[in-house]
Amino acid sequence: QVQLVESGGGLVQPGGSLRLSCAASGIIFNMNHMGWYRQAPGKQRELIAVITNSDHTNYLDSVKGRFTISRDNAKNTLYLQMNSLESEDTAVYYCNAAEVLRQLYVKRFDTWGQGTQVTVGL
């Protein structure tokens, strides 16, 4: 069974940093593209960063230059380093595998983890 466990969120001041982790099991981790998603209250979940199985990365414009996605295949773990955090980054952050469908990345698995809450504020 697919299990995705996100951690590392918390309350941080604007301009601060957090590092999120995603522990994955039940998947062939090194063969999957992986992505970070976030969902703000009352909003749709959105894909913000992708890392492919060959370590190519892509980012949503609003986080580009501030966030860095990485992976440790030996640990089946995905990371998101978030710097220069802004109030607009407040959301629940999720991870999932991603696949290319008609030239777009889409989530692969229907199973989501519990997510980890990131709150940016004073």
mmCIF file of N, CA and C in Angstrom:
data_model
loop_
_atom_site.group_PDB
_atom_site.id
_atom_site.type_symbol
_atom_site.label_atom_id
_atom_site.label_comp_id
_atom_site.label_asym_id
_atom_site.label_seq_id
_atom_site.Cartn_x
_atom_site.Cartn_y
_atom_site.Cartn_z
ATOM 1 N N GLN A 1 0.825 -1.173 0.000
ATOM 2 C CA GLN A 1 0.000 0.000 0.000
ATOM 3 C C GLN A 1 0.874 1.243 0.000
ATOM 4 N N VAL A 2 0.390 2.264 -0.662
ATOM 5 C CA VAL A 2 1.120 3.510 -0.748
ATOM 6 C C VAL A 2 0.965 4.268 0.562
ATOM 7 N N GLN A 3 2.084 4.696 1.117
ATOM 8 C CA GLN A 3 2.070 5.530 2.301
ATOM 9 C C GLN A 3 2.975 6.738 2.079
ATOM 10 N N LEU A 4 2.446 7.903 2.377
ATOM 11 C CA LEU A 4 3.164 9.156 2.235
ATOM 12 C C LEU A 4 3.011 9.920 3.535
ATOM 13 N N VAL A 5 4.111 10.197 4.184
ATOM 14 C CA VAL A 5 4.088 10.832 5.489
ATOM 15 C C VAL A 5 4.899 12.115 5.433
ATOM 16 N N GLU A 6 4.202 13.231 5.521
ATOM 17 C CA GLU A 6 4.840 14.540 5.482
ATOM 18 C C GLU A 6 5.136 15.024 6.896
ATOM 19 N N SER A 7 6.213 15.763 7.034
ATOM 20 C CA SER A 7 6.584 16.316 8.324
ATOM 21 C C SER A 7 7.432 17.564 8.125
ATOM 22 N N GLY A 8 7.628 18.302 9.199
ATOM 23 C CA GLY A 8 8.513 19.447 9.180
ATOM 24 C C GLY A 8 7.839 20.801 9.179
ATOM 25 N N GLY A 9 6.528 20.823 9.075
ATOM 26 C CA GLY A 9 5.826 22.088 9.063
ATOM 27 C C GLY A 9 5.783 22.726 10.441
ATOM 28 N N GLY A 10 5.257 23.926 10.474
ATOM 29 C CA GLY A 10 5.143 24.646 11.723
ATOM 30 C C GLY A 10 4.837 26.102 11.493
ATOM 31 N N LEU A 11 4.955 26.865 12.546
ATOM 32 C CA LEU A 11 4.735 28.306 12.501
ATOM 33 C C LEU A 11 6.067 29.007 12.333
ATOM 34 N N VAL A 12 6.141 29.897 11.368
ATOM 35 C CA VAL A 12 7.378 30.599 11.086
ATOM 36 C C VAL A 12 7.067 32.046 10.727
ATOM 37 N N GLN A 13 7.980 32.936 11.070
ATOM 38 C CA GLN A 13 7.813 34.346 10.734
ATOM 39 C C GLN A 13 8.072 34.591 9.256
ATOM 40 N N PRO A 14 7.466 35.630 8.702
ATOM 41 C CA PRO A 14 7.807 35.990 7.320
ATOM 42 C C PRO A 14 9.306 36.172 7.153
ATOM 43 N N GLY A 15 9.822 35.655 6.057
ATOM 44 C CA GLY A 15 11.248 35.687 5.810
ATOM 45 C C GLY A 15 12.002 34.500 6.367
ATOM 46 N N GLY A 16 11.338 33.680 7.147
ATOM 47 C CA GLY A 16 11.966 32.526 7.749
ATOM 48 C C GLY A 16 12.057 31.339 6.813
ATOM 49 N N SER A 17 12.547 30.232 7.366
ATOM 50 C CA SER A 17 12.785 29.028 6.579
ATOM 51 C C SER A 17 12.229 27.797 7.279
ATOM 52 N N LEU A 18 11.864 26.818 6.484
ATOM 53 C CA LEU A 18 11.461 25.502 6.957
ATOM 54 C C LEU A 18 11.944 24.460 5.969
ATOM 55 N N ARG A 19 12.168 23.270 6.464
ATOM 56 C CA ARG A 19 12.496 22.138 5.607
ATOM 57 C C ARG A 19 11.485 21.031 5.834
ATOM 58 N N LEU A 20 10.751 20.699 4.801
ATOM 59 C CA LEU A 20 9.751 19.653 4.867
ATOM 60 C C LEU A 20 10.334 18.336 4.382
ATOM 61 N N SER A 21 9.826 17.257 4.948
ATOM 62 C CA SER A 21 10.226 15.920 4.542
ATOM 63 C C SER A 21 9.005 15.100 4.189
ATOM 64 N N CYS A 22 9.180 14.169 3.289
ATOM 65 C CA CYS A 22 8.133 13.241 2.887
ATOM 66 C C CYS A 22 8.737 11.853 2.831
ATOM 67 N N ALA A 23 8.293 10.992 3.725
ATOM 68 C CA ALA A 23 8.740 9.607 3.743
ATOM 69 C C ALA A 23 7.747 8.765 2.963
ATOM 70 N N ALA A 24 8.227 8.091 1.946
ATOM 71 C CA ALA A 24 7.374 7.314 1.066
ATOM 72 C C ALA A 24 7.648 5.829 1.214
ATOM 73 N N SER A 25 6.595 5.043 1.151
ATOM 74 C CA SER A 25 6.718 3.599 1.136
ATOM 75 C C SER A 25 5.625 3.019 0.254
ATOM 76 N N GLY A 26 5.807 1.772 -0.149
ATOM 77 C CA GLY A 26 4.835 1.144 -1.013
ATOM 78 C C GLY A 26 4.941 1.560 -2.467
ATOM 79 N N ILE A 27 6.005 2.274 -2.811
ATOM 80 C CA ILE A 27 6.254 2.667 -4.183
ATOM 81 C C ILE A 27 7.720 2.406 -4.510
ATOM 82 N N ILE A 28 8.013 2.305 -5.793
ATOM 83 C CA ILE A 28 9.406 2.216 -6.216
ATOM 84 C C ILE A 28 9.902 3.644 -6.332
ATOM 85 N N PHE A 29 10.433 4.141 -5.230
ATOM 86 C CA PHE A 29 10.668 5.567 -5.073
ATOM 87 C C PHE A 29 11.588 6.126 -6.152
ATOM 88 N N ASN A 30 12.711 5.457 -6.397
ATOM 89 C CA ASN A 30 13.707 6.000 -7.315
ATOM 90 C C ASN A 30 13.234 6.040 -8.759
ATOM 91 N N MET A 31 12.184 5.311 -9.088
ATOM 92 C CA MET A 31 11.666 5.291 -10.443
ATOM 93 C C MET A 31 10.565 6.318 -10.681
ATOM 94 N N ASN A 32 10.110 6.962 -9.631
ATOM 95 C CA ASN A 32 9.006 7.903 -9.729
ATOM 96 C C ASN A 32 9.475 9.343 -9.743
ATOM 97 N N HIS A 33 8.837 10.144 -10.574
ATOM 98 C CA HIS A 33 8.906 11.581 -10.380
ATOM 99 C C HIS A 33 8.122 11.900 -9.104
ATOM 100 N N MET A 34 8.573 12.894 -8.366
ATOM 101 C CA MET A 34 7.915 13.254 -7.121
ATOM 102 C C MET A 34 7.614 14.751 -7.101
ATOM 103 N N GLY A 35 6.543 15.091 -6.415
ATOM 104 C CA GLY A 35 6.152 16.487 -6.357
ATOM 105 C C GLY A 35 5.653 16.903 -4.987
ATOM 106 N N TRP A 36 5.772 18.192 -4.738
ATOM 107 C CA TRP A 36 5.164 18.812 -3.568
ATOM 108 C C TRP A 36 3.938 19.604 -4.006
ATOM 109 N N TYR A 37 2.882 19.460 -3.246
ATOM 110 C CA TYR A 37 1.631 20.158 -3.471
ATOM 111 C C TYR A 37 1.274 20.947 -2.229
ATOM 112 N N ARG A 38 0.460 21.952 -2.379
ATOM 113 C CA ARG A 38 -0.038 22.659 -1.206
ATOM 114 C C ARG A 38 -1.482 23.070 -1.420
ATOM 115 N N GLN A 39 -2.184 23.204 -0.313
ATOM 116 C CA GLN A 39 -3.584 23.590 -0.342
ATOM 117 C C GLN A 39 -3.848 24.600 0.762
ATOM 118 N N ALA A 40 -4.192 25.796 0.368
ATOM 119 C CA ALA A 40 -4.569 26.831 1.310
ATOM 120 C C ALA A 40 -6.045 26.678 1.648
ATOM 121 N N PRO A 41 -6.481 27.202 2.794
ATOM 122 C CA PRO A 41 -7.890 27.075 3.175
ATOM 123 C C PRO A 41 -8.824 27.616 2.101
ATOM 124 N N GLY A 42 -9.799 26.812 1.741
ATOM 125 C CA GLY A 42 -10.776 27.217 0.748
ATOM 126 C C GLY A 42 -10.274 27.240 -0.675
ATOM 127 N N LYS A 43 -9.062 26.754 -0.905
ATOM 128 C CA LYS A 43 -8.476 26.778 -2.231
ATOM 129 C C LYS A 43 -8.223 25.368 -2.740
ATOM 130 N N GLN A 44 -7.988 25.264 -4.035
ATOM 131 C CA GLN A 44 -7.644 23.985 -4.638
ATOM 132 C C GLN A 44 -6.196 23.628 -4.338
ATOM 133 N N ARG A 45 -5.933 22.351 -4.264
ATOM 134 C CA ARG A 45 -4.562 21.888 -4.117
ATOM 135 C C ARG A 45 -3.794 22.179 -5.406
ATOM 136 N N GLU A 46 -2.569 22.672 -5.268
ATOM 137 C CA GLU A 46 -1.781 23.019 -6.425
ATOM 138 C C GLU A 46 -0.394 22.411 -6.339
ATOM 139 N N LEU A 47 0.124 22.027 -7.470
ATOM 140 C CA LEU A 47 1.474 21.506 -7.580
ATOM 141 C C LEU A 47 2.447 22.664 -7.602
ATOM 142 N N ILE A 48 3.451 22.631 -6.733
ATOM 143 C CA ILE A 48 4.381 23.747 -6.647
ATOM 144 C C ILE A 48 5.805 23.383 -7.037
ATOM 145 N N ALA A 49 6.169 22.110 -6.983
ATOM 146 C CA ALA A 49 7.527 21.713 -7.323
ATOM 147 C C ALA A 49 7.555 20.251 -7.710
ATOM 148 N N VAL A 50 8.389 19.920 -8.683
ATOM 149 C CA VAL A 50 8.550 18.549 -9.155
ATOM 150 C C VAL A 50 10.032 18.239 -9.283
ATOM 151 N N ILE A 51 10.394 17.024 -8.917
ATOM 152 C CA ILE A 51 11.726 16.509 -9.212
ATOM 153 C C ILE A 51 11.553 15.170 -9.913
ATOM 154 N N THR A 52 12.184 15.020 -11.060
ATOM 155 C CA THR A 52 12.028 13.805 -11.843
ATOM 156 C C THR A 52 12.926 12.705 -11.316
ATOM 157 N N ASN A 53 12.770 11.517 -11.896
ATOM 158 C CA ASN A 53 13.618 10.403 -11.484
ATOM 159 C C ASN A 53 15.061 10.560 -11.949
ATOM 160 N N SER A 54 15.328 11.558 -12.775
ATOM 161 C CA SER A 54 16.692 11.882 -13.168
ATOM 162 C C SER A 54 17.142 13.230 -12.599
ATOM 163 N N ASP A 55 16.425 13.712 -11.582
ATOM 164 C CA ASP A 55 16.810 14.882 -10.791
ATOM 165 C C ASP A 55 16.642 16.210 -11.504
ATOM 166 N N HIS A 56 15.836 16.261 -12.532
ATOM 167 C CA HIS A 56 15.449 17.545 -13.095
ATOM 168 C C HIS A 56 14.339 18.146 -12.248
ATOM 169 N N THR A 57 14.347 19.445 -12.089
ATOM 170 C CA THR A 57 13.377 20.118 -11.238
ATOM 171 C C THR A 57 12.611 21.181 -11.991
ATOM 172 N N ASN A 58 11.383 21.404 -11.539
ATOM 173 C CA ASN A 58 10.541 22.470 -12.053
ATOM 174 C C ASN A 58 9.744 23.049 -10.906
ATOM 175 N N TYR A 59 9.494 24.356 -10.973
ATOM 176 C CA TYR A 59 8.834 25.058 -9.889
ATOM 177 C C TYR A 59 7.749 25.977 -10.401
ATOM 178 N N LEU A 60 6.735 26.132 -9.581
ATOM 179 C CA LEU A 60 5.761 27.177 -9.806
ATOM 180 C C LEU A 60 6.470 28.529 -9.711
ATOM 181 N N ASP A 61 6.106 29.454 -10.568
ATOM 182 C CA ASP A 61 6.800 30.734 -10.606
ATOM 183 C C ASP A 61 6.815 31.441 -9.251
ATOM 184 N N SER A 62 5.756 31.303 -8.487
ATOM 185 C CA SER A 62 5.651 32.018 -7.228
ATOM 186 C C SER A 62 6.630 31.517 -6.166
ATOM 187 N N VAL A 63 7.177 30.320 -6.337
ATOM 188 C CA VAL A 63 8.129 29.791 -5.366
ATOM 189 C C VAL A 63 9.531 29.653 -5.942
ATOM 190 N N LYS A 64 9.689 29.858 -7.217
ATOM 191 C CA LYS A 64 10.982 29.705 -7.871
ATOM 192 C C LYS A 64 11.996 30.667 -7.260
ATOM 193 N N GLY A 65 13.164 30.139 -6.939
ATOM 194 C CA GLY A 65 14.207 30.929 -6.322
ATOM 195 C C GLY A 65 14.148 30.944 -4.814
ATOM 196 N N ARG A 66 13.025 30.542 -4.242
ATOM 197 C CA ARG A 66 12.863 30.487 -2.794
ATOM 198 C C ARG A 66 12.811 29.057 -2.269
ATOM 199 N N PHE A 67 12.228 28.158 -3.036
ATOM 200 C CA PHE A 67 12.065 26.767 -2.626
ATOM 201 C C PHE A 67 13.004 25.878 -3.436
ATOM 202 N N THR A 68 13.484 24.818 -2.794
ATOM 203 C CA THR A 68 14.316 23.836 -3.460
ATOM 204 C C THR A 68 13.804 22.439 -3.145
ATOM 205 N N ILE A 69 13.463 21.694 -4.179
ATOM 206 C CA ILE A 69 13.020 20.320 -4.008
ATOM 207 C C ILE A 69 14.211 19.391 -4.225
ATOM 208 N N SER A 70 14.305 18.353 -3.414
ATOM 209 C CA SER A 70 15.383 17.389 -3.541
ATOM 210 C C SER A 70 14.898 16.027 -3.088
ATOM 211 N N ARG A 71 15.699 15.011 -3.336
ATOM 212 C CA ARG A 71 15.313 13.659 -2.955
ATOM 213 C C ARG A 71 16.526 12.870 -2.525
ATOM 214 N N ASP A 72 16.299 11.917 -1.637
ATOM 215 C CA ASP A 72 17.315 10.977 -1.208
ATOM 216 C C ASP A 72 16.750 9.589 -1.479
ATOM 217 N N ASN A 73 17.154 9.013 -2.593
ATOM 218 C CA ASN A 73 16.588 7.731 -2.996
ATOM 219 C C ASN A 73 16.950 6.607 -2.028
ATOM 220 N N ALA A 74 18.108 6.699 -1.392
ATOM 221 C CA ALA A 74 18.511 5.680 -0.432
ATOM 222 C C ALA A 74 17.597 5.653 0.777
ATOM 223 N N LYS A 75 16.977 6.791 1.083
ATOM 224 C CA LYS A 75 16.080 6.893 2.228
ATOM 225 C C LYS A 75 14.613 6.955 1.845
ATOM 226 N N ASN A 76 14.324 6.859 0.555
ATOM 227 C CA ASN A 76 12.948 6.984 0.071
ATOM 228 C C ASN A 76 12.279 8.240 0.628
ATOM 229 N N THR A 77 13.014 9.332 0.584
ATOM 230 C CA THR A 77 12.544 10.567 1.200
ATOM 231 C C THR A 77 12.663 11.736 0.236
ATOM 232 N N LEU A 78 11.643 12.551 0.227
ATOM 233 C CA LEU A 78 11.574 13.767 -0.561
ATOM 234 C C LEU A 78 11.658 14.961 0.378
ATOM 235 N N TYR A 79 12.320 16.016 -0.064
ATOM 236 C CA TYR A 79 12.501 17.199 0.763
ATOM 237 C C TYR A 79 12.041 18.455 0.026
ATOM 238 N N LEU A 80 11.673 19.443 0.809
ATOM 239 C CA LEU A 80 11.401 20.768 0.278
ATOM 240 C C LEU A 80 12.002 21.792 1.225
ATOM 241 N N GLN A 81 13.057 22.445 0.780
ATOM 242 C CA GLN A 81 13.655 23.532 1.535
ATOM 243 C C GLN A 81 12.953 24.814 1.142
ATOM 244 N N MET A 82 12.370 25.492 2.112
ATOM 245 C CA MET A 82 11.607 26.703 1.870
ATOM 246 C C MET A 82 12.290 27.864 2.572
ATOM 247 N N ASN A 83 12.707 28.849 1.803
ATOM 248 C CA ASN A 83 13.343 30.048 2.324
ATOM 249 C C ASN A 83 12.510 31.270 1.964
ATOM 250 N N SER A 84 12.781 32.360 2.653
ATOM 251 C CA SER A 84 12.091 33.623 2.391
ATOM 252 C C SER A 84 10.586 33.441 2.364
ATOM 253 N N LEU A 85 10.078 32.764 3.363
ATOM 254 C CA LEU A 85 8.658 32.435 3.393
ATOM 255 C C LEU A 85 7.796 33.683 3.529
ATOM 256 N N GLU A 86 6.659 33.641 2.877
ATOM 257 C CA GLU A 86 5.707 34.733 2.860
ATOM 258 C C GLU A 86 4.364 34.248 3.376
ATOM 259 N N SER A 87 3.524 35.184 3.777
ATOM 260 C CA SER A 87 2.216 34.803 4.296
ATOM 261 C C SER A 87 1.412 34.013 3.275
ATOM 262 N N GLU A 88 1.624 34.291 2.005
ATOM 263 C CA GLU A 88 0.926 33.580 0.940
ATOM 264 C C GLU A 88 1.323 32.118 0.835
ATOM 265 N N ASP A 89 2.409 31.731 1.502
ATOM 266 C CA ASP A 89 2.831 30.333 1.509
ATOM 267 C C ASP A 89 2.086 29.497 2.538
ATOM 268 N N THR A 90 1.275 30.122 3.363
ATOM 269 C CA THR A 90 0.519 29.396 4.377
ATOM 270 C C THR A 90 -0.419 28.397 3.716
ATOM 271 N N ALA A 91 -0.268 27.129 4.074
ATOM 272 C CA ALA A 91 -1.045 26.061 3.454
ATOM 273 C C ALA A 91 -0.685 24.749 4.118
ATOM 274 N N VAL A 92 -1.446 23.723 3.781
ATOM 275 C CA VAL A 92 -1.064 22.362 4.114
ATOM 276 C C VAL A 92 -0.275 21.813 2.935
ATOM 277 N N TYR A 93 0.883 21.265 3.211
ATOM 278 C CA TYR A 93 1.771 20.782 2.171
ATOM 279 C C TYR A 93 1.736 19.260 2.104
ATOM 280 N N TYR A 94 1.621 18.740 0.894
ATOM 281 C CA TYR A 94 1.528 17.313 0.638
ATOM 282 C C TYR A 94 2.583 16.897 -0.385
ATOM 283 N N CYS A 95 2.928 15.627 -0.349
ATOM 284 C CA CYS A 95 3.767 15.062 -1.393
ATOM 285 C C CYS A 95 3.002 13.969 -2.126
ATOM 286 N N ASN A 96 3.440 13.683 -3.326
ATOM 287 C CA ASN A 96 2.880 12.589 -4.104
ATOM 288 C C ASN A 96 3.822 12.315 -5.263
ATOM 289 N N ALA A 97 3.680 11.144 -5.838
ATOM 290 C CA ALA A 97 4.361 10.883 -7.093
ATOM 291 C C ALA A 97 3.691 11.700 -8.194
ATOM 292 N N ALA A 98 4.428 11.922 -9.261
ATOM 293 C CA ALA A 98 3.914 12.693 -10.376
ATOM 294 C C ALA A 98 4.281 12.000 -11.677
ATOM 295 N N GLU A 99 3.416 12.120 -12.639
ATOM 296 C CA GLU A 99 3.688 11.565 -13.952
ATOM 297 C C GLU A 99 3.308 12.568 -15.030
ATOM 298 N N VAL A 100 3.917 12.390 -16.184
ATOM 299 C CA VAL A 100 3.655 13.288 -17.297
ATOM 300 C C VAL A 100 2.482 12.752 -18.090
ATOM 301 N N LEU A 101 1.476 13.567 -18.243
ATOM 302 C CA LEU A 101 0.297 13.227 -19.014
ATOM 303 C C LEU A 101 0.004 14.387 -19.946
ATOM 304 N N ARG A 102 0.131 14.135 -21.225
ATOM 305 C CA ARG A 102 -0.112 15.155 -22.244
ATOM 306 C C ARG A 102 0.700 16.416 -21.949
ATOM 307 N N GLN A 103 1.967 16.195 -21.685
ATOM 308 C CA GLN A 103 2.953 17.247 -21.479
ATOM 309 C C GLN A 103 2.763 18.037 -20.188
ATOM 310 N N LEU A 104 1.955 17.515 -19.271
ATOM 311 C CA LEU A 104 1.759 18.140 -17.979
ATOM 312 C C LEU A 104 2.012 17.122 -16.877
ATOM 313 N N TYR A 105 2.513 17.596 -15.744
ATOM 314 C CA TYR A 105 2.657 16.737 -14.587
ATOM 315 C C TYR A 105 1.334 16.624 -13.861
ATOM 316 N N VAL A 106 0.973 15.387 -13.524
ATOM 317 C CA VAL A 106 -0.226 15.127 -12.752
ATOM 318 C C VAL A 106 0.117 14.170 -11.626
ATOM 319 N N LYS A 107 -0.679 14.225 -10.566
ATOM 320 C CA LYS A 107 -0.446 13.305 -9.459
ATOM 321 C C LYS A 107 -0.698 11.881 -9.903
ATOM 322 N N ARG A 108 0.076 10.969 -9.353
ATOM 323 C CA ARG A 108 -0.027 9.583 -9.767
ATOM 324 C C ARG A 108 -0.936 8.755 -8.875
ATOM 325 N N PHE A 109 -0.853 8.953 -7.574
ATOM 326 C CA PHE A 109 -1.577 8.106 -6.642
ATOM 327 C C PHE A 109 -2.756 8.845 -6.034
ATOM 328 N N ASP A 110 -3.843 8.104 -5.846
ATOM 329 C CA ASP A 110 -5.034 8.670 -5.217
ATOM 330 C C ASP A 110 -4.875 8.816 -3.709
ATOM 331 N N THR A 111 -3.926 8.095 -3.141
ATOM 332 C CA THR A 111 -3.689 8.152 -1.713
ATOM 333 C C THR A 111 -2.825 9.358 -1.355
ATOM 334 N N TRP A 112 -3.344 10.181 -0.462
ATOM 335 C CA TRP A 112 -2.606 11.328 0.053
ATOM 336 C C TRP A 112 -2.253 11.092 1.512
ATOM 337 N N GLY A 113 -1.153 11.677 1.944
ATOM 338 C CA GLY A 113 -0.812 11.660 3.354
ATOM 339 C C GLY A 113 -1.646 12.662 4.117
ATOM 340 N N GLN A 114 -1.314 12.829 5.382
ATOM 341 C CA GLN A 114 -2.055 13.773 6.216
ATOM 342 C C GLN A 114 -1.654 15.219 5.946
ATOM 343 N N GLY A 115 -0.536 15.398 5.271
ATOM 344 C CA GLY A 115 -0.023 16.726 5.018
ATOM 345 C C GLY A 115 0.647 17.309 6.254
ATOM 346 N N THR A 116 1.368 18.389 6.048
ATOM 347 C CA THR A 116 1.981 19.095 7.161
ATOM 348 C C THR A 116 1.666 20.581 7.023
ATOM 349 N N GLN A 117 1.212 21.169 8.109
ATOM 350 C CA GLN A 117 0.755 22.550 8.098
ATOM 351 C C GLN A 117 1.931 23.512 8.178
ATOM 352 N N VAL A 118 1.959 24.450 7.258
ATOM 353 C CA VAL A 118 2.915 25.547 7.286
ATOM 354 C C VAL A 118 2.133 26.838 7.474
ATOM 355 N N THR A 119 2.442 27.549 8.534
ATOM 356 C CA THR A 119 1.799 28.822 8.808
ATOM 357 C C THR A 119 2.863 29.900 8.893
ATOM 358 N N VAL A 120 2.743 30.887 8.041
ATOM 359 C CA VAL A 120 3.690 31.993 7.998
ATOM 360 C C VAL A 120 2.972 33.232 8.506
ATOM 361 N N GLY A 121 3.429 33.750 9.609
ATOM 362 C CA GLY A 121 2.797 34.916 10.185
ATOM 363 C C GLY A 121 3.552 35.419 11.386
ATOM 364 N N LEU A 122 3.094 36.528 11.902
ATOM 365 C CA LEU A 122 3.723 37.149 13.061
ATOM 366 C C LEU A 122 3.182 36.569 14.359
#
